[in-house]
Short mmCIF file of C-alpha atoms and ligand atoms in Angstrom, two decimals:
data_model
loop_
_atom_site.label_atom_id
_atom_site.label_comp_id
_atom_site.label_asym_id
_atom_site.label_seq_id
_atom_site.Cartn_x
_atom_site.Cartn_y
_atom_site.Cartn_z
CA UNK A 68 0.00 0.00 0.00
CA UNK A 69 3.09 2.56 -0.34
CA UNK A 70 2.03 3.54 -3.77
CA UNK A 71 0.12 6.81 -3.93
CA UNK A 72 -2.19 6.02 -6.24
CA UNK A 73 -4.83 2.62 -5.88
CA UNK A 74 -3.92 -0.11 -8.30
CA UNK A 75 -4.90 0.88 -11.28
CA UNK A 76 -7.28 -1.69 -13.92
CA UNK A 77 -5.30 -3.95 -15.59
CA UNK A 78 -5.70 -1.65 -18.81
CA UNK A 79 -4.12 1.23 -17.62
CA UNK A 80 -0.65 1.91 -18.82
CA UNK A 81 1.11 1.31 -15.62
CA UNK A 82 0.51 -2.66 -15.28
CA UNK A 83 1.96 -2.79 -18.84
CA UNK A 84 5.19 -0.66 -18.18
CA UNK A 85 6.21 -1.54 -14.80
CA UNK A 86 10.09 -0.43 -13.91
CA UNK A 87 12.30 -3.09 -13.36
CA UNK A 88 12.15 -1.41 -9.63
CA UNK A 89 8.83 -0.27 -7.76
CA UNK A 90 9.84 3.76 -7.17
CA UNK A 91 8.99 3.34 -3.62
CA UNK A 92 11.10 0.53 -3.47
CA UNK A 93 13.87 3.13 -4.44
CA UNK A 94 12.72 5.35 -2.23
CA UNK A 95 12.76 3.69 0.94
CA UNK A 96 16.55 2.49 -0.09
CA UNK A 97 17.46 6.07 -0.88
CA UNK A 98 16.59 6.99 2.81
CA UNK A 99 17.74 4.31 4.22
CA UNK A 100 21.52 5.19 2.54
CA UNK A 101 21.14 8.48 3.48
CA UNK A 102 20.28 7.99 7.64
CA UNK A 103 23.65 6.67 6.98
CA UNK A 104 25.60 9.28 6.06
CA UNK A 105 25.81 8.49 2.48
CA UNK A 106 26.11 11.33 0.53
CA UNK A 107 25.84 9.76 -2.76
CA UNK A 108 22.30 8.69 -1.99
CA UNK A 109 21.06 11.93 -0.80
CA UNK A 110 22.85 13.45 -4.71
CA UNK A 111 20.56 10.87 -6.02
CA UNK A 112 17.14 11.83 -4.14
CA UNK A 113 18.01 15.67 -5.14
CA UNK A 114 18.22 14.51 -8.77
CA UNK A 115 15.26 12.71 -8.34
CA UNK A 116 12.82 14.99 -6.96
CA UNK A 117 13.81 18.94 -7.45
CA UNK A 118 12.71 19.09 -10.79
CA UNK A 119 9.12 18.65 -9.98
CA UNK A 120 9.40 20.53 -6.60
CA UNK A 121 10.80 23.51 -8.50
CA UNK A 122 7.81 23.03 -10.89
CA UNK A 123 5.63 22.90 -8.02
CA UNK A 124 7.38 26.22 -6.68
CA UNK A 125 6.92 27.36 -9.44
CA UNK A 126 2.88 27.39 -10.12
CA UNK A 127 2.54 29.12 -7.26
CA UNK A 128 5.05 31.65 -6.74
CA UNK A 129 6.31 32.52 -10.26
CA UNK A 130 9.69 32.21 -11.74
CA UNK A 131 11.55 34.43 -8.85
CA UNK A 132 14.64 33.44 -6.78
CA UNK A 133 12.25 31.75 -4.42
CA UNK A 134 11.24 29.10 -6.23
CA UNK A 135 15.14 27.81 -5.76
CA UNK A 136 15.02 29.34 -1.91
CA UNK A 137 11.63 26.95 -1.36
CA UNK A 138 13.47 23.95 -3.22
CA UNK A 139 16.45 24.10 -1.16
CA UNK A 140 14.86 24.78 2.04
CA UNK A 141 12.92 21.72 1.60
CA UNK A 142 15.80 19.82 0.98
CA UNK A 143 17.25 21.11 4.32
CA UNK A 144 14.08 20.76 5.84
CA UNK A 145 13.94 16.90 4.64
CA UNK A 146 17.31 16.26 6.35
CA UNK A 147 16.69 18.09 9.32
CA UNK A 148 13.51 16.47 10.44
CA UNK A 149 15.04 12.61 8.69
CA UNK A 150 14.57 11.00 12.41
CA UNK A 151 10.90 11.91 12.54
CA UNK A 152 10.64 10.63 8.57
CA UNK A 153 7.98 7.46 8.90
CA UNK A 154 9.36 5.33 5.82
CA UNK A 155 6.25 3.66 5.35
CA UNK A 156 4.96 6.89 3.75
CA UNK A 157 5.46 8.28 0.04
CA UNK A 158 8.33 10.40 0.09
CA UNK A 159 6.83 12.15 -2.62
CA UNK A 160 4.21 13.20 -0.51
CA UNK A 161 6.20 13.93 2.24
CA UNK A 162 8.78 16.55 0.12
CA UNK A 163 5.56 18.21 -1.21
CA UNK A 164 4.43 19.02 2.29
CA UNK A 165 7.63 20.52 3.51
CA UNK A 166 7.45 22.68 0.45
CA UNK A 167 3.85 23.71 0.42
CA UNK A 168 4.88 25.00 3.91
CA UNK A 169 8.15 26.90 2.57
CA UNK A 170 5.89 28.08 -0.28
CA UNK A 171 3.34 29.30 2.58
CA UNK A 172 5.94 31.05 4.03
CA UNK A 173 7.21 32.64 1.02
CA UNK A 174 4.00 34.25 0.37
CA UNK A 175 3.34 35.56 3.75
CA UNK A 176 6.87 36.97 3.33
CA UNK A 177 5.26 38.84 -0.11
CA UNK A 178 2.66 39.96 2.37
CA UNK A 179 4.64 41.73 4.80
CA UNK A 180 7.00 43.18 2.00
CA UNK A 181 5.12 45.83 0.23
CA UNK A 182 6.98 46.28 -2.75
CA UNK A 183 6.23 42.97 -3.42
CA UNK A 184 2.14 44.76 -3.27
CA UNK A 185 0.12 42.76 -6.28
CA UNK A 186 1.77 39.54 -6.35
CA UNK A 187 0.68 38.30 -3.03
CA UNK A 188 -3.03 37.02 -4.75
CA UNK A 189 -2.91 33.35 -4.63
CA UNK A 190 -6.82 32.99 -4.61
CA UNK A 191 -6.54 29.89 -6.76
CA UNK A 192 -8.39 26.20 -5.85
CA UNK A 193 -4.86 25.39 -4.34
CA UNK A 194 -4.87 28.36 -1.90
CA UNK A 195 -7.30 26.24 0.19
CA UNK A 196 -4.85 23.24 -0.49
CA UNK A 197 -2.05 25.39 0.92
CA UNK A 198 -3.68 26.33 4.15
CA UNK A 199 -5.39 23.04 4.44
CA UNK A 200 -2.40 21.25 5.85
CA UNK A 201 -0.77 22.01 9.14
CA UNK A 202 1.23 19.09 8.83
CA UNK A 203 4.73 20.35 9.37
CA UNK A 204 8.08 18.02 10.06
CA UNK A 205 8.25 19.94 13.49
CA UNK A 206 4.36 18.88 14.35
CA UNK A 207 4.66 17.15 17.60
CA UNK A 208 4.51 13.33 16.54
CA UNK A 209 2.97 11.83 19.57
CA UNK A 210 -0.36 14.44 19.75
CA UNK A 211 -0.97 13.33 16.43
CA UNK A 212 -0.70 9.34 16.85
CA UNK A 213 -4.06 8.78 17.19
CA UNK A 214 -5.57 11.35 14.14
CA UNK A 215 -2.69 8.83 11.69
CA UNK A 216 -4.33 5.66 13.15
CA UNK A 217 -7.61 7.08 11.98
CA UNK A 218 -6.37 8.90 9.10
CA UNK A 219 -4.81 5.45 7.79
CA UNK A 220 -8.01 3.36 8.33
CA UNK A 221 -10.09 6.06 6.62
CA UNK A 222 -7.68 6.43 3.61
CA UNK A 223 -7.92 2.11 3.29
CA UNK A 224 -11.39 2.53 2.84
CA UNK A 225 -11.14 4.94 0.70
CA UNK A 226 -8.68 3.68 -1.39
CA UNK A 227 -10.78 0.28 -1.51
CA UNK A 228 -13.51 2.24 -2.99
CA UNK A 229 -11.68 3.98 -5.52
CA UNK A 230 -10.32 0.97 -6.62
CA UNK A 231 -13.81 -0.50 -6.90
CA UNK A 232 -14.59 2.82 -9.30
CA UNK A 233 -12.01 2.41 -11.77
CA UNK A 234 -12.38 -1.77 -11.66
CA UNK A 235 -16.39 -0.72 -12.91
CA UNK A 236 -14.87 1.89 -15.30
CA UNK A 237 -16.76 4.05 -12.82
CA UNK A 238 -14.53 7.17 -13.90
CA UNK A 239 -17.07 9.71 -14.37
CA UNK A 240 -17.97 9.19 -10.70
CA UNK A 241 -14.15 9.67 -9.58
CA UNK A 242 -14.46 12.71 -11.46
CA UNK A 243 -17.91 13.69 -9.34
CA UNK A 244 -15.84 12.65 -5.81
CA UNK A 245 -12.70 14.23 -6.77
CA UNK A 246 -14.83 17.49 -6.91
CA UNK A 247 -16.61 17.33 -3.81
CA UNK A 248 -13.81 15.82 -1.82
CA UNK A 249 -10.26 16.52 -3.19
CA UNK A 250 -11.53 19.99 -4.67
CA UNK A 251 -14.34 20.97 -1.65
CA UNK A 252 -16.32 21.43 -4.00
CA UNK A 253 -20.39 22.29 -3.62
CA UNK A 254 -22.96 19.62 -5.33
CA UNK A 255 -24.02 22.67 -7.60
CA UNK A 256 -20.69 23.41 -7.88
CA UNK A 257 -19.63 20.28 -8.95
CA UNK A 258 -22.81 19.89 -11.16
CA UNK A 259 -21.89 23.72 -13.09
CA UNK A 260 -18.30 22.37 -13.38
CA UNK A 261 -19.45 18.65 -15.49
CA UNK A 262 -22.49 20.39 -17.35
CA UNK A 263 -24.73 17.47 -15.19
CA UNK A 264 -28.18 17.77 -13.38
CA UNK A 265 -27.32 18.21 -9.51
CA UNK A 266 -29.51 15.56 -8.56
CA UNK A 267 -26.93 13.06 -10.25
CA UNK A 268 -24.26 14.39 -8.37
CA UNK A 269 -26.08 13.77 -5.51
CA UNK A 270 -26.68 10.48 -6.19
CA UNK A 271 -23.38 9.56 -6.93
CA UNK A 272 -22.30 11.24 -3.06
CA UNK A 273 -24.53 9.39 -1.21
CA UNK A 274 -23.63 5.95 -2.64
CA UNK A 275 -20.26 6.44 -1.84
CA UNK A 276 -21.09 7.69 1.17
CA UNK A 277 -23.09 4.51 1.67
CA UNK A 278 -20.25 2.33 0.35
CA UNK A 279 -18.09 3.87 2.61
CA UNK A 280 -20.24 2.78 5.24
CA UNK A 281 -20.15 -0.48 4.43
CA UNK A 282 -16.65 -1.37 3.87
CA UNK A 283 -15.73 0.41 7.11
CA UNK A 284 -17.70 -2.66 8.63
CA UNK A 285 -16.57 -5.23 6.25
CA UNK A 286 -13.34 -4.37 6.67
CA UNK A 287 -13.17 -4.55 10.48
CA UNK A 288 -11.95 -7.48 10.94
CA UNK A 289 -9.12 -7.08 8.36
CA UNK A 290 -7.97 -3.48 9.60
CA UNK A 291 -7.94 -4.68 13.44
CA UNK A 292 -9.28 -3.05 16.66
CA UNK A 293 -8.24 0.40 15.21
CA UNK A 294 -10.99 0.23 12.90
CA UNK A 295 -13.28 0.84 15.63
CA UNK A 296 -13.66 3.89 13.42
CA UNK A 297 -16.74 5.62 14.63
CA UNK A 298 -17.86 7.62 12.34
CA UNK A 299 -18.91 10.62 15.04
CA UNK A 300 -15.56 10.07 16.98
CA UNK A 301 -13.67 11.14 13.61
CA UNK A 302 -11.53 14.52 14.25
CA UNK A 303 -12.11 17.20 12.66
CA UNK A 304 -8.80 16.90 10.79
CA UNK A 305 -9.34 12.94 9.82
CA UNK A 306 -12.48 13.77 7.43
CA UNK A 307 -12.41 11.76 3.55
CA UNK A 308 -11.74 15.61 2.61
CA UNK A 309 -8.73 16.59 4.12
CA UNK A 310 -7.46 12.54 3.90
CA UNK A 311 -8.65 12.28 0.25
CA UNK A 312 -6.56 15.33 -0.28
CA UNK A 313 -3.37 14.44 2.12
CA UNK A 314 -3.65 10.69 0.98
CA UNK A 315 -3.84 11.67 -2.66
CA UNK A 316 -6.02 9.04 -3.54
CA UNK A 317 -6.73 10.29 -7.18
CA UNK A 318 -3.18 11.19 -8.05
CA UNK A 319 -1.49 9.86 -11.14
CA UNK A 320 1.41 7.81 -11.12
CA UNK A 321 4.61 9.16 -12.57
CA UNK A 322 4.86 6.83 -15.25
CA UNK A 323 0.87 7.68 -16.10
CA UNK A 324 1.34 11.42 -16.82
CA UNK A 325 4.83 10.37 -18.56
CA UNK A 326 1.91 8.01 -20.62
CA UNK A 327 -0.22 11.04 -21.30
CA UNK A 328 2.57 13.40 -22.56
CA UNK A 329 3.11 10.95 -25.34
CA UNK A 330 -0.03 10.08 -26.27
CA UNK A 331 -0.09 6.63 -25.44
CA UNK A 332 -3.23 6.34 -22.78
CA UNK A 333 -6.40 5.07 -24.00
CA UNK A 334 -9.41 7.43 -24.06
CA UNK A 335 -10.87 7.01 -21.08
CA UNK A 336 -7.61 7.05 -19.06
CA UNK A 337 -6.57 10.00 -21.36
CA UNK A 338 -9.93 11.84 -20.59
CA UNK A 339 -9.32 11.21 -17.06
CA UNK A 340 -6.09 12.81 -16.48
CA UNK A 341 -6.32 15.54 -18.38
CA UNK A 342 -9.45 15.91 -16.37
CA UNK A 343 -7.25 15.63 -12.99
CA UNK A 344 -4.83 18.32 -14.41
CA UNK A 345 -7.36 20.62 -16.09
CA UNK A 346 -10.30 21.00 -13.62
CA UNK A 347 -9.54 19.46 -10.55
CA UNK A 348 -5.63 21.40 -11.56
CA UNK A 349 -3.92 18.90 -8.83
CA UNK A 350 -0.64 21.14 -7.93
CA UNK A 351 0.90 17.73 -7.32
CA UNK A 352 -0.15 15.96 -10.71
CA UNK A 353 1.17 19.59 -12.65
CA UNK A 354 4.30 20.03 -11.01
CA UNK A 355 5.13 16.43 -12.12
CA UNK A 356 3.48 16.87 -15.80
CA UNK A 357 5.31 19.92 -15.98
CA UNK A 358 9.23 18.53 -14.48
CA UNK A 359 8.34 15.54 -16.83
CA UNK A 360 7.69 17.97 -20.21
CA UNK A 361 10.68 20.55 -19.12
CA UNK A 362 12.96 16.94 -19.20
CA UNK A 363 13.47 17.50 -23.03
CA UNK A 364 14.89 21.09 -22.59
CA UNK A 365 17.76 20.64 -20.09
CA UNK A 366 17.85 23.84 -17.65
CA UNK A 367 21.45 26.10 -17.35
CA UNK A 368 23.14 24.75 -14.86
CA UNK A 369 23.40 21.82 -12.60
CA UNK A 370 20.49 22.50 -10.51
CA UNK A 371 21.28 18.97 -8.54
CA UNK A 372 24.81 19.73 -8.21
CA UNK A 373 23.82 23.07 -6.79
CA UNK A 374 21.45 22.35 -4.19
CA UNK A 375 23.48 18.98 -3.26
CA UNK A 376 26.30 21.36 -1.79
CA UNK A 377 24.12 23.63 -0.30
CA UNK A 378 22.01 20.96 1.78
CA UNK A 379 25.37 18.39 2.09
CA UNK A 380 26.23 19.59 5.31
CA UNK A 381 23.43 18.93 7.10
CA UNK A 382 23.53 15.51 6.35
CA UNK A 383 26.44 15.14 8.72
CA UNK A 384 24.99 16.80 11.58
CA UNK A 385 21.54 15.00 10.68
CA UNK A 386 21.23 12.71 14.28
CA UNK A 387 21.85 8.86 13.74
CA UNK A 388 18.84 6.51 13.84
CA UNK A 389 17.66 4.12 16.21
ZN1 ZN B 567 -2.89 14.65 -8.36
#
């Protein structure tokens, strides 16, 4: 379950492609090298990931010197908070919520700085997404132990009915629940943004909601006593919302949007993404499309060399594990 994105139907691009080696599976040996010391690893997790942070930087704050300011600070940030790092969860994920806190920052920096007046508007769907997440590598682990035992039962279930969507071919009503739940969206909202009758979308809510319902009690037994998920007892923070959006249950794998820049996904998969990346405009999804499409025009530079010696030394002084 450490892939970000549900299984996908045995059609889909990704089942047909597979790398020789699972990217988490690189992932978790990347960090592993680099709790010990190894600086070579941590040149190869740079290279791997800061073209579609930058990207990601990017979107939001323009091409400025603090796109490169929020990329390295999350590298920093990744190294200083490595002994708090849970390895069981995407690293992608992880990165982008370091720098969706640096970009935060950034912007509250524009704020305060009134020459900057005029740029500081960042009224987009992903200004919600921004402030959404308090999660923050200095959050205090233990307060929130019992909101990630929750939070991980919820996002099983959901991820269980996703998968049940896009086994039925069900994508128009991921499209409906990735509205309402990744995007906040209102049922007339979400019935305005797909041209449908509200009623429908509706309809396809509450039989997810229903489904929901039920799998949470199937799947008791299977997800053990934590599943004693009462729905009432849920925390404010642990709502499908906020985990559909954390979780990114509806993201697109790497190798997908890599699919979809060549042309190579079948309709409805094709559809599907560019309906992720159009409408529901995932900042995660974009900053990847986009690293992926800038790969053909090599930037000046060497960005990985760059931001390697700038975040090496706190590798060193990064405190040994267990
Ligand atoms: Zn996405």
């Amino acid at each position: 379950m450490l892939n970000v994105m549900a299984t996908p139907p045995a059609s889909s691009p990704d089942s047909a492609h597979a790398p020789p080696e699972a990217p988490a599976d690189v992932d978790r040996f990347l960090v592993r090298e680099i709790r010990r010391g190894d600086q070579r690893a941590w040149k190869q997790l740079i290279d791997r990931y800061h073209g579609r942070l930058a990207a990601f930087a990017r979107a939001r704050l323009g091409s400025t010197h603090e796109v490169d300011d929020a990329v390295q600070e999350t590298f920093v940030g990744f190294l200083t908070s490595l002994p708090h790092f849970d390895e069981t969860r995407p690293l992608e994920t992880y990165l982008f919520s370091i720098l969706r806190y640096k970009v935060a920052e950034a912007l509250t920096r524009r704020k305060r700085a009134p020459l900057a007046r005029g740029m500081e508007d960042d009224s987009g769907p992903d200004a919600a997404m921004l402030a959404v997440d308090g999660e923050t590598p200095s959050s205090a682990a233990a307060a929130r132990e019992v909101d990630r035992r929750q939070e991980q039962v919820l996002s099983q279930v959901l991820r269980r009915l996703i998968g049940e969507l896009r086994e039925r071919d069900k994508l128009e009503d991921i499209r409906v629940l990735e509205l309402l739940f990744f995007l906040g969206l209102r049922n007339k909202e979400a019935a305005d943004r797909l041209s449908r009758d509200e009623k429908a979308i509706a309809g396809v809510k509450f039989r997810a909601v229903q489904r929901l319902s039920s799998l949470i009690d199937e799947m008791r037994a299977e997800l053990g006593p934590e599943a004693a998920l009462d729905r009432a007892s849920l925390s404010a923070d642990v709502t499908v919302a906020n985990v559909w959006r954390r979780q990114r249950l509806t993201c697109l794998k790497r190798s997908t949007l890599g699919a979809f820049l060549l042309g190579v996904l079948d309709e409805a998969w094709e559809g599907y993404v560019r309906f992720h990346l159009d409408v529901v405009a995932c900042p995660f999804c974009r900053a990847n499309r986009d690293d992926l499409a800038d790969d053909v025009t090599p930037a000046a530079g060497d960005p990985t060399e760059q931001l390697f010696q700038s975040s090496v030394g706190f590798l060193s002084r990064a405190p040994s594990h267990g």
